[in-house]
CSV table of C-alpha atoms in Angstrom, one decimal:
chain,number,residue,atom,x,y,z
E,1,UNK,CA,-40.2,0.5,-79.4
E,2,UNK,CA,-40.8,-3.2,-80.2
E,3,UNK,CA,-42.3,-5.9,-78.6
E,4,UNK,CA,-38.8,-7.2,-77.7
E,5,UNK,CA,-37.6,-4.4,-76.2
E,6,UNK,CA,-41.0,-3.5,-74.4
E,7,UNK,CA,-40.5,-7.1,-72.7
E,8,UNK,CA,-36.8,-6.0,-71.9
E,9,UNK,CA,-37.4,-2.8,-70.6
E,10,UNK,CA,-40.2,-4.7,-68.6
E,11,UNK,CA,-37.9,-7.1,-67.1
E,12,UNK,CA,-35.2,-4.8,-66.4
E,13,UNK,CA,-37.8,-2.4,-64.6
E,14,UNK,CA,-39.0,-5.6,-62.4
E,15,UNK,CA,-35.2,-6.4,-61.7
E,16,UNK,CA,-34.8,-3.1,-60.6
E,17,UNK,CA,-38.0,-3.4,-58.2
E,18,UNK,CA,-36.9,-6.8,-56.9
E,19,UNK,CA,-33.4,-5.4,-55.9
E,20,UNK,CA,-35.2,-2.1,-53.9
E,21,UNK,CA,-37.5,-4.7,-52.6
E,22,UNK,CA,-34.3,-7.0,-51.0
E,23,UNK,CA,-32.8,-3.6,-50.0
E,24,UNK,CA,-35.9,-3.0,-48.2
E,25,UNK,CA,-36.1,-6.5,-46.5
E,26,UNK,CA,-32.7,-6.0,-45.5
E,27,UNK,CA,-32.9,-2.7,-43.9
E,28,UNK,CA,-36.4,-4.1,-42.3
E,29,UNK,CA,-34.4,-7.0,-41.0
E,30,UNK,CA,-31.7,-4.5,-39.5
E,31,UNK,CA,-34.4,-2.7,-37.6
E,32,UNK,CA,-36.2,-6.0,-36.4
E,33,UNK,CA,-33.2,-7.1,-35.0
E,34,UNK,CA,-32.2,-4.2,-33.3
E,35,UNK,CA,-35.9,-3.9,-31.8
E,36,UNK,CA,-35.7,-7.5,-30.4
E,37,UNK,CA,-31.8,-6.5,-29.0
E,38,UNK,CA,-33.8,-3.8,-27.2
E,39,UNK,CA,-36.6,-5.6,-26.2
E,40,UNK,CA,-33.9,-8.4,-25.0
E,41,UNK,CA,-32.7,-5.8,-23.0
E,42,UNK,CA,-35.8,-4.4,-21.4
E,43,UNK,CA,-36.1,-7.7,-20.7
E,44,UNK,CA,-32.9,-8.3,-18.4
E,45,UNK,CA,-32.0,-7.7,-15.1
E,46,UNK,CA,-29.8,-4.7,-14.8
E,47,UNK,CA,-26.5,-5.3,-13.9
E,48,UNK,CA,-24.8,-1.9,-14.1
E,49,UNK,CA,-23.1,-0.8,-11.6
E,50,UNK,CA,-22.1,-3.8,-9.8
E,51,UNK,CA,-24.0,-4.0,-6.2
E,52,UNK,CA,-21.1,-2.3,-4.1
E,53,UNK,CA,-22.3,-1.2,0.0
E,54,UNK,CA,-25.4,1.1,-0.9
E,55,UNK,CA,-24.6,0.9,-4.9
E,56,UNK,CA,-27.2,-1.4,-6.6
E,57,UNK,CA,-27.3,-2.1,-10.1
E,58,UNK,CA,-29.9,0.2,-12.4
E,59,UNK,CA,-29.3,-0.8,-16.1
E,60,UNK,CA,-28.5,-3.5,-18.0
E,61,UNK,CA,-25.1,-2.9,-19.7
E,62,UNK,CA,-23.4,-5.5,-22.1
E,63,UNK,CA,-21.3,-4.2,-25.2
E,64,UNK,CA,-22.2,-7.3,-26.9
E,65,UNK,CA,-25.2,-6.1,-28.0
E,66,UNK,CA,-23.8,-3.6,-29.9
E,67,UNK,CA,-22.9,-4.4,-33.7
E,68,UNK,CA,-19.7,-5.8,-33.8
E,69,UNK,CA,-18.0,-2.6,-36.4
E,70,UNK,CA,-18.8,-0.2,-33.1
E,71,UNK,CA,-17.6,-2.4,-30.5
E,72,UNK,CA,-14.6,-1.2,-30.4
E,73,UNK,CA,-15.4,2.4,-30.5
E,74,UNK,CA,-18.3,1.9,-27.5
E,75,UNK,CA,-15.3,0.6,-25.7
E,76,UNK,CA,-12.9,3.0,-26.0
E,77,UNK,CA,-16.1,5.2,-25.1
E,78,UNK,CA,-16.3,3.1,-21.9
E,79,UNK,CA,-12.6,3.0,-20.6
E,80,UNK,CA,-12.9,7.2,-21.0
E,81,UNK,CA,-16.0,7.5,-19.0
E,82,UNK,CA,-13.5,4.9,-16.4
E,83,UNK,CA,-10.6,7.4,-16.9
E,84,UNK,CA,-12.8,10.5,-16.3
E,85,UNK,CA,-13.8,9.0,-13.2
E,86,UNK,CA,-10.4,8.9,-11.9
E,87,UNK,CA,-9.2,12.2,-13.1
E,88,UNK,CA,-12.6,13.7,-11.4
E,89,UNK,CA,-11.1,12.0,-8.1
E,90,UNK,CA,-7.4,13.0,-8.5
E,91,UNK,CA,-8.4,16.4,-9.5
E,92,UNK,CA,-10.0,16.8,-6.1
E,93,UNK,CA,-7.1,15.1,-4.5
E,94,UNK,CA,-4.7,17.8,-5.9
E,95,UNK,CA,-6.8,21.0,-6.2
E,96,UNK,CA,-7.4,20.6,-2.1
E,97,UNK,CA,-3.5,19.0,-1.4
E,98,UNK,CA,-1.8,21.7,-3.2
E,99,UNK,CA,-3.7,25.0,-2.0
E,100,UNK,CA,-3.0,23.7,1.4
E,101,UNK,CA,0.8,23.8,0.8
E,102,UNK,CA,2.3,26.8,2.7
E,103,UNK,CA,3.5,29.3,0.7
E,104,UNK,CA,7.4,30.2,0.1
E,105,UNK,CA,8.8,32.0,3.3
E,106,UNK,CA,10.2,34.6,0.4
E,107,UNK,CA,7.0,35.3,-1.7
E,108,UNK,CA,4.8,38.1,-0.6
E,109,UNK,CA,0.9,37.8,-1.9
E,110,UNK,CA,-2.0,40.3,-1.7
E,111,UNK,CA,-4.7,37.6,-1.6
E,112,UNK,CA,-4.6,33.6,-1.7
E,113,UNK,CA,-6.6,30.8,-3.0
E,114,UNK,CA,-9.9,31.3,-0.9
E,115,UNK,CA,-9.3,27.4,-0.1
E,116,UNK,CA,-13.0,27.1,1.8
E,117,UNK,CA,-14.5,27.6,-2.0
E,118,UNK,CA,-11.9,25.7,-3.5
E,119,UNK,CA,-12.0,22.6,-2.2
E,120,UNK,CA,-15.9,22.8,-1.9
E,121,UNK,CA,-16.2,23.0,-5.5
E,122,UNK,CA,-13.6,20.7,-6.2
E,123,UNK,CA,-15.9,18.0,-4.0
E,124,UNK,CA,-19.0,19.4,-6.2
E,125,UNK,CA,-17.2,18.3,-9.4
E,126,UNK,CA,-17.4,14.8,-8.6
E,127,UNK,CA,-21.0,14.8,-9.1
E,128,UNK,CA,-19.6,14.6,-12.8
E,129,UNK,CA,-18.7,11.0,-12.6
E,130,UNK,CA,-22.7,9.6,-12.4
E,131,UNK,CA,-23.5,12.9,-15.0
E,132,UNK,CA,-21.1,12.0,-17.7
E,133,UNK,CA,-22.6,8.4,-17.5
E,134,UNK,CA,-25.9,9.7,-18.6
E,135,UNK,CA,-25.0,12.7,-20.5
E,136,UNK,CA,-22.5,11.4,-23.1
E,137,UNK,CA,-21.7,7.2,-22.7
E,138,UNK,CA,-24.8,5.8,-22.0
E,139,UNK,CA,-25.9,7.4,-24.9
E,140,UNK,CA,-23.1,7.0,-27.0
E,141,UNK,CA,-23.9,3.1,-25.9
E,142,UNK,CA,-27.4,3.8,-26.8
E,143,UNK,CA,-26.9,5.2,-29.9
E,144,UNK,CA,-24.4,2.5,-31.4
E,145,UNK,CA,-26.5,-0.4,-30.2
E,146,UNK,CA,-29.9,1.2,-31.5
E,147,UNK,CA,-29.0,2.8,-34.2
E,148,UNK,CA,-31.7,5.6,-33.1
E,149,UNK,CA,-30.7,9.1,-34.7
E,150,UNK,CA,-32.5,10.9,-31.3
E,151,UNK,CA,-30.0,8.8,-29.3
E,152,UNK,CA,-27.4,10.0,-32.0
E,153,UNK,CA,-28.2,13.1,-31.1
E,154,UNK,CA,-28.3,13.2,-27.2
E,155,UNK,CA,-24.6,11.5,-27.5
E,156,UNK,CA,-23.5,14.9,-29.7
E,157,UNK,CA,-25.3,17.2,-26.6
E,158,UNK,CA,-23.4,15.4,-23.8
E,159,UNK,CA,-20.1,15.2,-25.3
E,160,UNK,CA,-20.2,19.0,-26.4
E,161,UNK,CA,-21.3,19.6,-22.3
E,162,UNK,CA,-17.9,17.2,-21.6
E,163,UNK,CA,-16.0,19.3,-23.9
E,164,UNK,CA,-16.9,22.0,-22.1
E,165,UNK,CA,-15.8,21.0,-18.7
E,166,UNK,CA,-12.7,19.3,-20.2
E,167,UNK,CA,-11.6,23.0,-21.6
E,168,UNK,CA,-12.7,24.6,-18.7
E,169,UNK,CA,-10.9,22.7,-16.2
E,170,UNK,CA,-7.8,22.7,-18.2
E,171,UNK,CA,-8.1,26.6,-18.1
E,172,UNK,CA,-8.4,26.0,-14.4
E,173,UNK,CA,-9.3,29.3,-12.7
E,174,UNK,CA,-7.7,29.7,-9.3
E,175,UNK,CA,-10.3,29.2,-6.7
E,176,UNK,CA,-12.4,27.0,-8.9
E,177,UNK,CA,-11.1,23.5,-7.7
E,178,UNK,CA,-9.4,22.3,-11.0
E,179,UNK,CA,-6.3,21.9,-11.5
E,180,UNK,CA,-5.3,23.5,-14.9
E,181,UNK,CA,-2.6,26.1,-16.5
E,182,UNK,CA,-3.7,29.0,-14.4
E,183,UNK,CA,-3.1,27.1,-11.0
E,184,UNK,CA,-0.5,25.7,-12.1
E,185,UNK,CA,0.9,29.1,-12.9
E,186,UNK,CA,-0.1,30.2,-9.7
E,187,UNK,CA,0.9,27.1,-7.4
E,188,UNK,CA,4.6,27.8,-8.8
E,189,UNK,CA,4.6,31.1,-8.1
E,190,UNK,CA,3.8,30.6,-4.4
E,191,UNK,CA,4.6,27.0,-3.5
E,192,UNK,CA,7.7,25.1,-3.0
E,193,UNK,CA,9.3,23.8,-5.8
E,194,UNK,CA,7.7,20.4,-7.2
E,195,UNK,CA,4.2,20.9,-5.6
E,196,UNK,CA,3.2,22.2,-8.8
E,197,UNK,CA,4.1,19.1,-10.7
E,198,UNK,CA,0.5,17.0,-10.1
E,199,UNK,CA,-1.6,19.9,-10.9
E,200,UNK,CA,0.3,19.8,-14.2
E,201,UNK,CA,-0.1,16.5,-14.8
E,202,UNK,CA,-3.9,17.0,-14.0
E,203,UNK,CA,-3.7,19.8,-16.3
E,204,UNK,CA,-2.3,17.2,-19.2
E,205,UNK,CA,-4.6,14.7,-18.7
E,206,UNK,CA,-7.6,17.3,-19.0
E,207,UNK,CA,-6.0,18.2,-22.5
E,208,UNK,CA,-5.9,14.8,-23.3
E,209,UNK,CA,-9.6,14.6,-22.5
E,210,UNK,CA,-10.6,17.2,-24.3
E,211,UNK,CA,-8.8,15.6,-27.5
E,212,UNK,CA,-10.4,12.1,-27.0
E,213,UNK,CA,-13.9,13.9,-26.2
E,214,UNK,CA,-13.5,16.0,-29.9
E,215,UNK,CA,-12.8,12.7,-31.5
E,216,UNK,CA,-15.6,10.9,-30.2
E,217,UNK,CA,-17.9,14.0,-31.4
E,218,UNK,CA,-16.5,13.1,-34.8
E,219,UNK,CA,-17.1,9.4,-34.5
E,220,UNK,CA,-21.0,9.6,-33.4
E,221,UNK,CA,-21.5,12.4,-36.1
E,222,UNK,CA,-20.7,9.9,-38.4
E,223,UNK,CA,-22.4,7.2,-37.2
E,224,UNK,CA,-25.4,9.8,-36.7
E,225,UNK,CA,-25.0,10.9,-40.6
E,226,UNK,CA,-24.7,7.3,-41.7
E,227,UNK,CA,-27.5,5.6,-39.3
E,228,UNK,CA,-29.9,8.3,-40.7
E,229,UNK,CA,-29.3,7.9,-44.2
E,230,UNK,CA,-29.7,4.8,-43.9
E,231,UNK,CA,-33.2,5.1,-42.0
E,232,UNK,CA,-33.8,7.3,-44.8
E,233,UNK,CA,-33.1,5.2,-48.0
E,234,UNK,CA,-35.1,2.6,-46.5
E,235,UNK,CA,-38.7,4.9,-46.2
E,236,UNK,CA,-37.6,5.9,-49.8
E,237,UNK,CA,-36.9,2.1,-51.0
E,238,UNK,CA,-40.0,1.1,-49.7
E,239,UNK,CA,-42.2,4.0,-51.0
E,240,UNK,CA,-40.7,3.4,-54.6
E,241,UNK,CA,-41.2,-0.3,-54.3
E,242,UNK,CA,-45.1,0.2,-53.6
E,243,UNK,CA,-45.4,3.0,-56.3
């Protein structure tokens, strides 16, 4: 090799160092900025949920702080935690409403919907509406603002629990206090005709949910798979940029 291409292969080697080196800065950047977005936010008052009777506020929530390619998603991840919310409240509504419909003067049953276990559970269920906030959004929320693989991770785990619950009250067991195929089936067996029609339009919606709550598993394993290879490529960058 000559002289001329020794200083070549010299310079091309240092312009291949210098551009790991700005990929390094950059990625170093990324993380500073999301630490100070964190510390920011350790650093406000919570405001989340807003002070209502007994309510006060225990986190700080704003979706600003999350980059602006995943705002959209977080939101969308927001408004379902909202809908959940609701259906957990209708469901109630119409798993204890419809049970206590008489049944049809001309249908003969062996054994009813044991309505003091029914509508107990379907009370217990609303206990989901602070638990999906913590199991699957607020980490969801976490996980897009932070770009923290663990927080990746805890999203997955919550929204596979919500899937759960969204298949399982769409199944809706009679008895169980949701309001899915099987009461349905049930409800227009015994009940006069059109009582059965909110129970399956809760069942619907829980369908619905449990479509939305797949896609958002897909979403955050993405963003999971991306934020770590990125986390990754930049402990590489740096190691090769030292060697």
């Amino acid at each position: 090799m000559t002289d001329e291409q020794k200083k070549a292969a010299s310079l091309e080697q240092r312009w291949q160092n210098a551009l790991l080196e700005e990929q390094r800065l950059n990625d170093l950047e990324q993380r500073v900025s999301r630490d100070e977005v964190a510390a920011t936010e350790l650093g406000q008052l919570p405001n989340f949920p807003r002070k209502f009777l007994c309510i006060h506020p225990l986190v700080y929530h704003s979706i600003s702080v999350v980059p602006e390619h995943r705002q959209l998603f977080v939101k969308m991840a927001f408004w379902d935690w909202v809908a959940v919310c609701i259906l957990l409240v209708a469901n109630c509504v119409v798993a204890i409403g419809v049970t206590s419909a008489p049944i049809r003067s001309n249908v003969a049953v062996n054994h009813d919907i044991n309505k003091v276990l029914n509508g107990v559970l379907a009370i217990l269920y609303l206990i989901g509406i602070p638990l999906s906030f913590l199991l699957w959004y607020w980490r969801i929320y976490r996980g897009c603002s932070t770009g923290r693989p663990p927080q990746h991770i805890l999203a997955l785990c919550g929204l596979f629990i919500a899937l759960a619950q969204a298949i399982f009250a769409l199944v809706g067991s009679e008895s169980y206090g949701v309001c899915g195929i099987i009461l349905a089936k049930w409800i227009q067996e015994t009940r006069a005709t059109g009582v059965v029609v909110p129970v399956a339009v809760i069942a619907v919606l829980w369908a619905v949910q449990a479509v939305f709550t797949c896609y958002m598993i897909t979403k955050m394993f993405i963003f999971y798979r991306r934020d770590l290879a990125a986390r990754r490529a930049a402990r590489r960058h740096g190691i090769n940029v030292v060697g």
